Short mmCIF file of C-alpha atoms in Angstrom, two decimals:
data_model
loop_
_atom_site.label_atom_id
_atom_site.label_comp_id
_atom_site.label_asym_id
_atom_site.label_seq_id
_atom_site.Cartn_x
_atom_site.Cartn_y
_atom_site.Cartn_z
CA MET A 1 77.16 -60.68 -47.40
CA ASP A 2 79.30 -59.12 -44.75
CA LEU A 3 77.91 -55.78 -43.50
CA ARG A 4 79.22 -53.29 -40.92
CA PRO A 5 76.48 -51.82 -38.67
CA THR A 6 74.90 -48.52 -39.80
CA SER A 7 77.45 -47.82 -42.60
CA GLU A 8 75.69 -50.32 -44.89
CA LEU A 9 72.09 -49.53 -43.85
CA ALA A 10 71.59 -47.08 -46.65
CA GLU A 11 73.10 -49.48 -49.18
CA ALA A 12 70.77 -52.29 -47.93
CA ALA A 13 67.75 -50.00 -48.38
CA ALA A 14 68.72 -48.99 -51.88
CA ASP A 15 69.23 -52.60 -52.86
CA LEU A 16 65.86 -53.66 -51.42
CA HIS A 17 64.03 -50.96 -53.52
CA GLY A 18 65.95 -52.05 -56.62
CA GLU A 19 64.69 -55.62 -56.62
CA PRO A 20 62.36 -56.47 -59.53
CA ASP A 21 59.55 -58.39 -57.74
CA VAL A 22 58.17 -59.44 -54.44
CA GLU A 23 59.99 -62.83 -54.35
CA SER A 24 63.38 -61.10 -54.95
CA THR A 25 62.69 -58.39 -52.39
CA VAL A 26 61.84 -61.01 -49.70
CA GLN A 27 65.06 -62.87 -50.35
CA SER A 28 67.11 -59.69 -50.01
CA VAL A 29 65.23 -58.72 -46.79
CA LEU A 30 66.21 -62.06 -45.29
CA GLU A 31 69.83 -61.88 -46.40
CA TYR A 32 70.39 -58.28 -45.15
CA ALA A 33 68.61 -59.02 -41.87
CA LYS A 34 70.88 -61.92 -41.18
CA ALA A 35 74.04 -59.87 -42.09
CA LEU A 36 73.02 -56.86 -40.06
CA THR A 37 72.05 -58.72 -36.91
CA GLY A 38 74.56 -61.63 -37.04
CA GLY A 39 71.70 -64.13 -36.60
CA ASP A 40 71.89 -67.76 -37.53
CA GLY A 41 68.53 -67.93 -39.27
CA VAL A 42 65.84 -65.52 -40.44
CA ALA A 43 62.21 -66.12 -41.42
CA VAL A 44 59.50 -63.82 -42.65
CA MET A 45 55.69 -64.17 -42.16
CA PHE A 46 53.05 -62.32 -44.11
CA ARG A 47 49.42 -61.86 -43.45
CA GLN A 48 47.42 -63.79 -46.05
CA ALA A 49 43.64 -63.44 -46.04
CA GLY A 50 43.99 -62.29 -42.44
CA ARG A 51 46.08 -65.28 -41.32
CA PRO A 52 49.90 -65.47 -40.83
CA ALA A 53 51.91 -67.65 -43.18
CA VAL A 54 55.58 -68.33 -43.52
CA MET A 55 56.73 -66.83 -46.84
CA SER A 56 60.44 -67.64 -46.80
CA ALA A 57 63.45 -68.32 -44.54
CA THR A 58 67.18 -68.71 -44.76
CA SER A 59 67.10 -72.20 -43.41
CA PRO A 60 64.66 -75.05 -42.74
CA GLU A 61 65.10 -74.59 -38.99
CA ALA A 62 64.13 -70.87 -39.14
CA ALA A 63 61.10 -71.71 -41.26
CA GLU A 64 60.12 -74.44 -38.67
CA ALA A 65 60.56 -71.95 -35.80
CA ASP A 66 58.09 -69.56 -37.46
CA LEU A 67 55.76 -72.48 -38.22
CA VAL A 68 55.78 -73.40 -34.53
CA GLN A 69 54.52 -69.94 -33.76
CA ILE A 70 51.60 -70.34 -36.15
CA ARG A 71 50.68 -73.83 -34.91
CA CYS A 72 50.88 -72.70 -31.25
CA ALA A 73 49.19 -69.38 -32.01
CA GLU A 74 51.87 -67.65 -29.89
CA GLY A 75 55.35 -66.29 -30.13
CA PRO A 76 57.48 -63.09 -30.63
CA GLY A 77 56.84 -62.90 -34.37
CA LEU A 78 53.04 -62.92 -33.95
CA GLN A 79 53.33 -60.37 -31.20
CA ALA A 80 55.53 -58.21 -33.32
CA MET A 81 53.11 -58.49 -36.21
CA CYS A 82 50.21 -57.26 -34.01
CA ALA A 83 52.15 -54.53 -32.22
CA GLY A 84 54.10 -53.33 -35.24
CA ASP A 85 57.28 -53.17 -33.19
CA ALA A 86 60.24 -55.25 -32.13
CA VAL A 87 59.99 -58.07 -29.63
CA LEU A 88 63.14 -59.42 -28.09
CA VAL A 89 63.70 -62.89 -26.43
CA ASP A 90 67.06 -63.01 -24.77
CA ASP A 91 66.73 -66.57 -23.56
CA VAL A 92 64.11 -68.74 -25.23
CA ALA A 93 64.25 -71.47 -22.67
CA ALA A 94 63.83 -69.10 -19.75
CA ASP A 95 61.09 -66.92 -21.21
CA ALA A 96 57.67 -67.67 -19.70
CA ARG A 97 55.63 -65.58 -22.18
CA TRP A 98 54.98 -68.29 -24.61
CA SER A 99 55.29 -71.65 -22.98
CA SER A 100 54.01 -73.72 -25.86
CA TRP A 101 56.36 -72.15 -28.34
CA SER A 102 59.63 -72.01 -26.32
CA ARG A 103 60.42 -75.73 -25.97
CA PRO A 104 60.17 -76.71 -29.60
CA VAL A 105 62.12 -73.67 -30.70
CA SER A 106 64.88 -74.51 -28.19
CA GLU A 107 64.98 -78.02 -29.56
CA LEU A 108 65.62 -76.53 -33.03
CA GLY A 109 68.79 -75.03 -31.58
CA PHE A 110 67.65 -71.43 -31.18
CA GLN A 111 68.33 -69.69 -27.87
CA SER A 112 67.38 -66.04 -28.59
CA VAL A 113 65.03 -64.31 -31.04
CA LEU A 114 64.50 -60.77 -32.34
CA SER A 115 61.22 -60.34 -34.03
CA LEU A 116 60.41 -57.19 -36.02
CA GLY A 117 56.93 -55.98 -37.18
CA LEU A 118 56.69 -55.19 -40.89
CA GLY A 119 54.10 -52.73 -42.21
CA THR A 120 53.17 -49.11 -42.46
CA HIS A 121 51.23 -46.71 -40.12
CA ARG A 122 48.07 -47.94 -41.82
CA SER A 123 48.47 -51.67 -41.66
CA SER A 124 50.64 -54.57 -40.66
CA ILE A 125 51.86 -56.93 -43.32
CA GLY A 126 53.89 -59.40 -41.36
CA ALA A 127 57.01 -59.95 -39.24
CA LEU A 128 60.66 -60.71 -39.64
CA SER A 129 62.13 -63.01 -37.02
CA VAL A 130 65.95 -63.38 -36.56
CA TYR A 131 67.02 -66.50 -34.62
CA SER A 132 70.25 -67.14 -32.86
CA SER A 133 71.91 -70.18 -31.31
CA LYS A 134 73.24 -68.05 -28.54
CA THR A 135 71.40 -66.48 -25.60
CA HIS A 136 71.44 -62.62 -25.40
CA ALA A 137 72.60 -62.50 -29.01
CA PHE A 138 71.07 -59.15 -29.79
CA ALA A 139 72.63 -56.14 -27.95
CA ALA A 140 70.70 -52.93 -27.63
CA GLU A 141 72.66 -51.29 -30.53
CA ARG A 142 72.05 -54.30 -32.76
CA ALA A 143 68.41 -54.36 -31.99
CA GLU A 144 67.95 -50.63 -32.65
CA LEU A 145 69.73 -51.05 -35.99
CA ALA A 146 67.40 -53.92 -36.77
CA ARG A 147 64.37 -51.72 -35.94
CA LEU A 148 65.59 -49.09 -38.41
CA TYR A 149 66.24 -51.77 -41.04
CA ALA A 150 62.74 -53.13 -40.52
CA ARG A 151 61.35 -49.78 -41.59
CA HIS A 152 63.27 -49.78 -44.85
CA ALA A 153 62.28 -53.49 -45.38
CA SER A 154 58.57 -52.65 -44.82
CA VAL A 155 58.56 -49.92 -47.32
CA ALA A 156 60.39 -52.04 -49.88
CA LEU A 157 57.95 -54.92 -49.37
CA VAL A 158 54.86 -52.80 -49.52
CA SER A 159 56.10 -51.11 -52.67
CA ALA A 160 56.96 -54.44 -54.29
CA ARG A 161 53.56 -55.82 -53.43
CA HIS A 162 51.87 -52.77 -54.77
CA GLU A 163 53.84 -52.87 -58.03
CA SER A 164 53.12 -56.62 -58.34
CA GLY A 165 49.41 -56.07 -57.81
CA LEU A 166 49.35 -53.25 -60.35
CA ARG A 167 51.13 -55.43 -62.98
CA GLN A 168 48.67 -58.26 -62.33
CA ALA A 169 45.69 -55.89 -62.56
CA MET A 170 46.97 -54.36 -65.82
CA GLN A 171 47.60 -57.81 -67.27
CA ALA A 172 44.09 -58.92 -66.26
CA ARG A 173 42.52 -55.82 -67.74
CA HIS A 174 44.43 -56.47 -71.03
CA THR A 175 43.39 -60.18 -71.15
CA ILE A 176 39.70 -59.20 -70.41
CA GLY A 177 39.82 -56.73 -73.26
CA GLN A 178 41.16 -59.46 -75.66
CA ALA A 179 38.47 -61.89 -74.59
CA GLN A 180 35.84 -59.20 -75.20
CA GLY A 181 37.36 -58.77 -78.73
CA VAL A 182 37.18 -62.44 -79.37
CA LEU A 183 33.50 -62.58 -78.39
CA MET A 184 32.55 -59.47 -80.28
CA GLU A 185 34.06 -60.81 -83.47
CA ARG A 186 32.70 -64.32 -82.85
CA TYR A 187 29.11 -63.29 -82.18
CA GLY A 188 28.78 -59.87 -83.88
CA ILE A 189 28.07 -58.13 -80.63
CA ASP A 190 29.19 -54.94 -78.88
CA ALA A 191 31.67 -54.58 -76.02
CA GLU A 192 28.95 -54.37 -73.35
CA GLN A 193 27.29 -57.53 -74.53
CA ALA A 194 30.64 -59.30 -74.83
CA PHE A 195 31.48 -58.36 -71.20
CA ALA A 196 28.14 -59.72 -69.97
CA ILE A 197 28.77 -63.05 -71.73
CA LEU A 198 32.31 -63.16 -70.30
CA ARG A 199 30.99 -62.45 -66.80
CA ASN A 200 28.23 -65.03 -67.01
CA SER A 201 30.62 -67.62 -68.45
CA ALA A 202 33.07 -67.00 -65.52
CA ARG A 203 30.20 -67.57 -63.07
CA ASP A 204 29.05 -70.69 -64.83
CA HIS A 205 32.60 -72.17 -64.82
CA GLY A 206 33.25 -71.07 -61.25
CA VAL A 207 36.42 -69.11 -62.03
CA LYS A 208 37.67 -65.57 -61.82
CA LEU A 209 36.82 -63.19 -64.63
CA SER A 210 40.46 -62.95 -65.63
CA GLU A 211 40.92 -66.72 -65.67
CA ARG A 212 37.87 -67.22 -67.86
CA ALA A 213 39.15 -64.43 -70.16
CA GLU A 214 42.44 -66.34 -70.52
CA GLN A 215 40.55 -69.56 -71.42
CA ILE A 216 38.48 -67.74 -73.97
CA VAL A 217 41.38 -66.06 -75.62
CA ALA A 218 43.15 -69.43 -75.96
CA SER A 219 39.99 -71.48 -76.84
CA ARG A 220 38.34 -72.57 -79.95
CA PRO A 221 34.86 -71.08 -80.70
CA ALA A 222 33.20 -74.34 -79.71
CA ASP A 223 34.70 -74.23 -76.20
CA VAL A 224 32.93 -71.05 -75.21
CA GLY A 225 29.74 -71.15 -73.26
#
């Protein structure tokens, strides 16, 4: 993917919004970030249950560089995630801000990093980090372009996660309704009673309501309890 600065930014944004799911959106975010910045590796972290986790990367080295941040609890990606803005490291080996992080990242072959916060005005969802084998790899114009791109990427990722969540919620609601129907027919009870049985059964089995509903829909009568 060979992109010229600014002229392809709108096309990148449109493509990101056209992806069918979160996984595809993440991969496109990585590919476009690498093309727009000229970086050697890109990784993306998301917040999961309040903790950062590496979701994907363009190379094992980029993934490891992000994992180093998580293990050391310091680094430009984590700072960008908290600040919701860009954090630039022109020379990893000479940067004194994150002493525990800089050496292992240098050993991975990366000499400069541009980390971009991902999220909305309401919340942060993660960070996108672009790694380069050269020092001072990200000129001011390139960094500004990356900031603009990060905004588009954030909207696309939030939208994809929202759509994915809605689809999962709709599917879970449908499955719960099916399970209620099975229980109503099986025991000659009404919908409210069927839901109470389903809820109690989920608690007894130590699973989510939707998971127990799936089990009941697929089970034989003797398996329910």
